[in-house]
Coordinates of C-alpha atoms and ligand atoms in Angstrom, one line a residue:
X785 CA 27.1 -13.7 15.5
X786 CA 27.9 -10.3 16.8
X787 CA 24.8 -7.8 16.9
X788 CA 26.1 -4.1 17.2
X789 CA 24.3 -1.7 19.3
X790 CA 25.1 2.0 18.0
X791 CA 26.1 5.0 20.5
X792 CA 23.9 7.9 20.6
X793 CA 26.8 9.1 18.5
X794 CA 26.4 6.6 16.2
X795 CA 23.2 6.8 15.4
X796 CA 23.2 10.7 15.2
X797 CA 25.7 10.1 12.0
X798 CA 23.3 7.3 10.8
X799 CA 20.4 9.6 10.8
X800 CA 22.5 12.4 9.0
X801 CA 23.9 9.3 6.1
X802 CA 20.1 8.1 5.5
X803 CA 19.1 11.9 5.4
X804 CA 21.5 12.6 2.9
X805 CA 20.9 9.3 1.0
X806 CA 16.9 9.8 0.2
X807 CA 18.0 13.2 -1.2
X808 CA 20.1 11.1 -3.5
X809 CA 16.9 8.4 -4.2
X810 CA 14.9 11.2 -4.7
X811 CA 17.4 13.1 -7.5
X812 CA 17.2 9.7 -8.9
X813 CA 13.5 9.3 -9.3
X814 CA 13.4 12.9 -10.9
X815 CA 16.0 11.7 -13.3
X816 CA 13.9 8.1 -14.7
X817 CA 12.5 8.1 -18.0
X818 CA 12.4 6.7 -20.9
X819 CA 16.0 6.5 -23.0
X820 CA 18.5 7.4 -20.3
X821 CA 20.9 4.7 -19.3
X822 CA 21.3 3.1 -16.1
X823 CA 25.0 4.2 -16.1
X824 CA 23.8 7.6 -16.8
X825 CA 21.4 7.5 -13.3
X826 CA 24.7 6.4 -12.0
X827 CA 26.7 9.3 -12.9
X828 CA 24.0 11.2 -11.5
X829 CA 23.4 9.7 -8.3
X830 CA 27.4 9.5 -7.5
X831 CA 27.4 13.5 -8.4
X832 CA 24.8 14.1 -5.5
X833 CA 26.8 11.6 -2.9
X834 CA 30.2 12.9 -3.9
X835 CA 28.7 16.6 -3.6
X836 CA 27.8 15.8 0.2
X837 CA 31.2 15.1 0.4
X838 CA 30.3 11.4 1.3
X839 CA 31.3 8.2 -0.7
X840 CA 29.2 5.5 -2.3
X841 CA 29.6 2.2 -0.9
X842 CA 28.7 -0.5 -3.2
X843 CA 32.1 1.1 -5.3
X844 CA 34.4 -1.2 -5.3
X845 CA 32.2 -3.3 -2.8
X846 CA 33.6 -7.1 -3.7
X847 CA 35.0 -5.6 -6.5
X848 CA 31.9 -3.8 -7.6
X849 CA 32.1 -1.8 -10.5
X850 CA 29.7 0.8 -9.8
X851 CA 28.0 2.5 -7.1
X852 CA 24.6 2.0 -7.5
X853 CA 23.0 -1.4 -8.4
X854 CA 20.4 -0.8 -10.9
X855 CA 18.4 -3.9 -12.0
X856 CA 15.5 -4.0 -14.5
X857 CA 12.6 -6.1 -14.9
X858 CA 13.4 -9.9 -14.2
X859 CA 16.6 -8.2 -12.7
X860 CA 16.4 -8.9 -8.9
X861 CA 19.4 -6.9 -7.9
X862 CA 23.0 -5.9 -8.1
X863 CA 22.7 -5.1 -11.9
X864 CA 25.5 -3.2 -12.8
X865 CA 24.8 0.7 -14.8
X866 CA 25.5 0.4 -18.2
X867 CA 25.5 2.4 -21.4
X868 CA 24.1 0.1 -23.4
X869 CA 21.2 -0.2 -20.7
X870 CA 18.8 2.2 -21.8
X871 CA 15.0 2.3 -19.8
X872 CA 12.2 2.0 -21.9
X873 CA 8.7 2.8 -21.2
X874 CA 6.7 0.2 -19.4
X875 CA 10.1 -1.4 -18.1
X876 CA 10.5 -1.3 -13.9
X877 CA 13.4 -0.4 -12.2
X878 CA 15.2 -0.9 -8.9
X879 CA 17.6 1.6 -7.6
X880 CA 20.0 -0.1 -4.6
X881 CA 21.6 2.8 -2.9
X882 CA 23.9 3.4 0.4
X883 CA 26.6 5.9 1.1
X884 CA 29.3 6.6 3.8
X885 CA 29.2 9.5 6.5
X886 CA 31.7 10.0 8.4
X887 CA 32.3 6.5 8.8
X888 CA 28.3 5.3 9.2
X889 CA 26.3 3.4 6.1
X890 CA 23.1 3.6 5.0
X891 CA 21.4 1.4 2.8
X892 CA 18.2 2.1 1.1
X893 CA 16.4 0.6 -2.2
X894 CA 13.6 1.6 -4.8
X895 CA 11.8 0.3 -7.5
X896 CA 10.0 2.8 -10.4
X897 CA 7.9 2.2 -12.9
X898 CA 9.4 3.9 -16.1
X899 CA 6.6 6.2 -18.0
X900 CA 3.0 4.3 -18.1
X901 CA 3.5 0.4 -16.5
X902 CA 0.9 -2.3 -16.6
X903 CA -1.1 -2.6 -13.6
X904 CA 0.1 -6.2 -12.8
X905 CA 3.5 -4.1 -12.8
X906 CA 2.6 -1.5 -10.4
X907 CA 0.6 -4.1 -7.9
X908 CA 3.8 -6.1 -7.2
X909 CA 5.7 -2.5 -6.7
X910 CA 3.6 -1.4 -4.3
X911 CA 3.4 -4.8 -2.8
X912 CA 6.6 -5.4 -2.0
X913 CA 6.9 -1.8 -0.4
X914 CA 4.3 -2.8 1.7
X915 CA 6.2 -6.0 3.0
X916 CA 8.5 -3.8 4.6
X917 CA 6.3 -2.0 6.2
X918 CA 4.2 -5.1 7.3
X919 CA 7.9 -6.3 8.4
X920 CA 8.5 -3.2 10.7
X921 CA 5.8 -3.7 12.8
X922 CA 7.6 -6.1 14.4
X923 CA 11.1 -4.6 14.4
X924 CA 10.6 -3.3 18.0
X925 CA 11.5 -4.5 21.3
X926 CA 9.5 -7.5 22.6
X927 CA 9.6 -9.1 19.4
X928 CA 12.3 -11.4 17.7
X929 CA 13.5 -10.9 14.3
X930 CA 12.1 -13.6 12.5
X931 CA 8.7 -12.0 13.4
X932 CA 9.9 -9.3 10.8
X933 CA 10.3 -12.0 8.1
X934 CA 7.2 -13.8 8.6
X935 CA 5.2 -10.2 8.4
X936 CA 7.0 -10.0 5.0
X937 CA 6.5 -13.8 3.6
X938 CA 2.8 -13.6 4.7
X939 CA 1.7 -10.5 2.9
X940 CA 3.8 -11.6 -0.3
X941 CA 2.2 -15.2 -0.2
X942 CA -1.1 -13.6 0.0
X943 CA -0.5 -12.4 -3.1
X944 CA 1.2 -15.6 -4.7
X945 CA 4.0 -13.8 -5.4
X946 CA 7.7 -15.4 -4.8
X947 CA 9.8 -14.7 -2.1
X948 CA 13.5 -14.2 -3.1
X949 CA 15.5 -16.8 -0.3
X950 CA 18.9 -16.5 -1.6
X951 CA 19.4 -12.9 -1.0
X952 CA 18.3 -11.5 2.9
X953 CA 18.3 -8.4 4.6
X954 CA 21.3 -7.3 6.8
X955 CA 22.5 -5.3 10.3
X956 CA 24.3 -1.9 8.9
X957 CA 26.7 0.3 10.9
X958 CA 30.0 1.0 10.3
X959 CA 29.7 -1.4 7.7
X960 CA 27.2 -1.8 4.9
X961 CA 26.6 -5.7 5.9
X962 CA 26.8 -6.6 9.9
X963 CA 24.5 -9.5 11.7
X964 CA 22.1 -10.0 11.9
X965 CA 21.4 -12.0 8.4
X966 CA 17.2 -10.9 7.7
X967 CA 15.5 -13.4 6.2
X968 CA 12.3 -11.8 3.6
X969 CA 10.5 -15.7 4.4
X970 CA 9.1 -17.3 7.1
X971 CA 12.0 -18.7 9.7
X972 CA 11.7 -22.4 11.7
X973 CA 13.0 -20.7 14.5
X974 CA 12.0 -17.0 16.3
X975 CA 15.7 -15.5 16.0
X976 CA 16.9 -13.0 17.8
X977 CA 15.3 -10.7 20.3
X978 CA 14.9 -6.8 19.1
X979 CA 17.3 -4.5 21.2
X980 CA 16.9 -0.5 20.7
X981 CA 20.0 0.6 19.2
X982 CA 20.5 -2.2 16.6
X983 CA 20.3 -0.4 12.7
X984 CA 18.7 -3.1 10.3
X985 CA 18.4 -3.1 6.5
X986 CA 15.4 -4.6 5.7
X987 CA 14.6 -5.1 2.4
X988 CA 11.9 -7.5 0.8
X989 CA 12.7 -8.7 -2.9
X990 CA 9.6 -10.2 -4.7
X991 CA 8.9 -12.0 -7.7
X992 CA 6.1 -11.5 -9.6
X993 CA 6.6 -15.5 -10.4
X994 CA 8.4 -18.0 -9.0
X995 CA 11.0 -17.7 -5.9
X996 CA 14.0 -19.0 -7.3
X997 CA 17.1 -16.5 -8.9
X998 CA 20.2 -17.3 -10.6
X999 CA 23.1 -15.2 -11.7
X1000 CA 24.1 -13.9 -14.5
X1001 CA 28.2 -14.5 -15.9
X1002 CA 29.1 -11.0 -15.0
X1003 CA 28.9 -12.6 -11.2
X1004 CA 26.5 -10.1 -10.0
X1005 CA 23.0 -9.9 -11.7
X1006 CA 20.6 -11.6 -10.1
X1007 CA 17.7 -12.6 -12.4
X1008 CA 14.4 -14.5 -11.6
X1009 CA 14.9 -17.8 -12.9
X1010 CA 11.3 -17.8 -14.7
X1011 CA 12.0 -14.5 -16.4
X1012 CA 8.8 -12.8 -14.2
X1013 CA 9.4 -9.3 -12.9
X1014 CA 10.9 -8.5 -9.3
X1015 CA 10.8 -5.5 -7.2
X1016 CA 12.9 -4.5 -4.1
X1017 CA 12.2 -2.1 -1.5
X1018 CA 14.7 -1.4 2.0
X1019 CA 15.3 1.1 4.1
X1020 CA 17.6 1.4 7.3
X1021 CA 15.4 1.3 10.5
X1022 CA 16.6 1.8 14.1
X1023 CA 15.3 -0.2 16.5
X1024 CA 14.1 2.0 19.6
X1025 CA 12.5 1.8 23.0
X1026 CA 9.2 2.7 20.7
X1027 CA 8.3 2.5 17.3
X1028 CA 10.9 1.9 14.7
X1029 CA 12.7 4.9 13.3
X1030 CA 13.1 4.3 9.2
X1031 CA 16.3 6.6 8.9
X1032 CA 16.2 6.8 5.3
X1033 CA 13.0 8.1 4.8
X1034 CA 13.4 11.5 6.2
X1035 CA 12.3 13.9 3.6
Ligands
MG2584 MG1 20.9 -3.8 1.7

């Protein structure tokens, strides 16, 4: 395992793609609502990267069809916009994002309830956000990654909520998935020690139900495998001498 540490330079351009990229998250939360299809959020969101003169990079990722992953209700990720996908009040939806600037990724995720959602809907929403930022608190020198995913499998368990294990969090640079591998659930051993300078994409996915996925025959949607809702939430984060810097929550 190789873990990059980025140049000053680097991580300049990094700040710039996850500045740019929660403008595009942000266009797409404006655009949710009841009867527009996830290919039409999309179309939308490629307009905003494209206009920034930077490129989507889950396009053509593996063969990808799309460029933003778009996953609804027992969806966990990597659904794939579609016309015939239309949102429907009450549903929740996850919008996986990252783009390329000159040469750097970012890599950031949402989930949105769509007009009025049930309580039980919005509780594991803003639950799982909170896993990340239970997760961060340890995403700093003196502590060891795996500190990171326990932060995240303890506040989840707390609320009996699963803890998606076949899909983990990654290191992001010049490519959208670098080591480290970032386990959302509690590790045997301590893993790696935090350096400043490593970018990380953390980002919890939890069930409402049970842990355990499967995927659909298109070869990408990931669905919970008892049907119960899922929500994702990531951001990139640079590690520094200090607190963590989340470089896609600028604005
Ligand atoms: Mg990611």
């Amino acid at each position: 395992m190789s873990v990059t540490i980025k140049s000053a330079r680097e991580i300049e351009l990094m700040r710039e793609a996850g500045r740019l990229l929660e403008i595009v998250h942000n266009e797409l939360k404006d655009a949710i609502r009841p009867g527009i299809s996830t290919l039409e959020l999309d179309r939308i969101g490629e307009k905003v990267i494209r206009g920034f003169g930077c490129t989507p990079n889950f396009l053509n990722y593996n063969g990808f069809p799309k460029s933003f992953c778009i996953s609804v209700n027992d969806e966990v990720v990597h659904g794939i916009p579609s016309k015939q996908r239309i949102l429907k009040e009450g549903d929740i939806v996850s919008i996986d994002a990252g783009l390329i600037y000159k040469g750097m990724h970012s890599d950031a995720a949402r989930t949105y309830g769509v007009g009025q959602i049930t309580p039980e809907a919005q509780q594991l929403i803003d639950v799982t956000r909170e896993c990340f930022f239970r997760g961060i608190q340890y995403a700093k020198p003196g502590h060891r990654l795996h500190e990171i995913s326990a932060a995240i499998n303890d506040y989840a368990d707390s609320f009996g909520y699963g803890v998606v294990r076949d899909l983990v969090g990654h290191g992001i640079g010049k490519a959208l998935h670098e080591d480290p591998q970032i386990p959302n659930f509690r590790q045997k051993s301590r893993g790696i020690r935090l350096i400043a300078g490593m970018t990380l994409a953390i980002e919890p996915m939890i069930n409402a139900g049970g842990a355990d996925v499967v995927w659909l025959d298109d070869d990408w949607t990931v669905v919970t495998e008892d049907g119960s809702l899922s929500a994702h939430y990531e951001n990139t984060v640079l590690i520094t001498d200090g607190e963590p810097e989340i470089l896609t929550l600028s604005c």
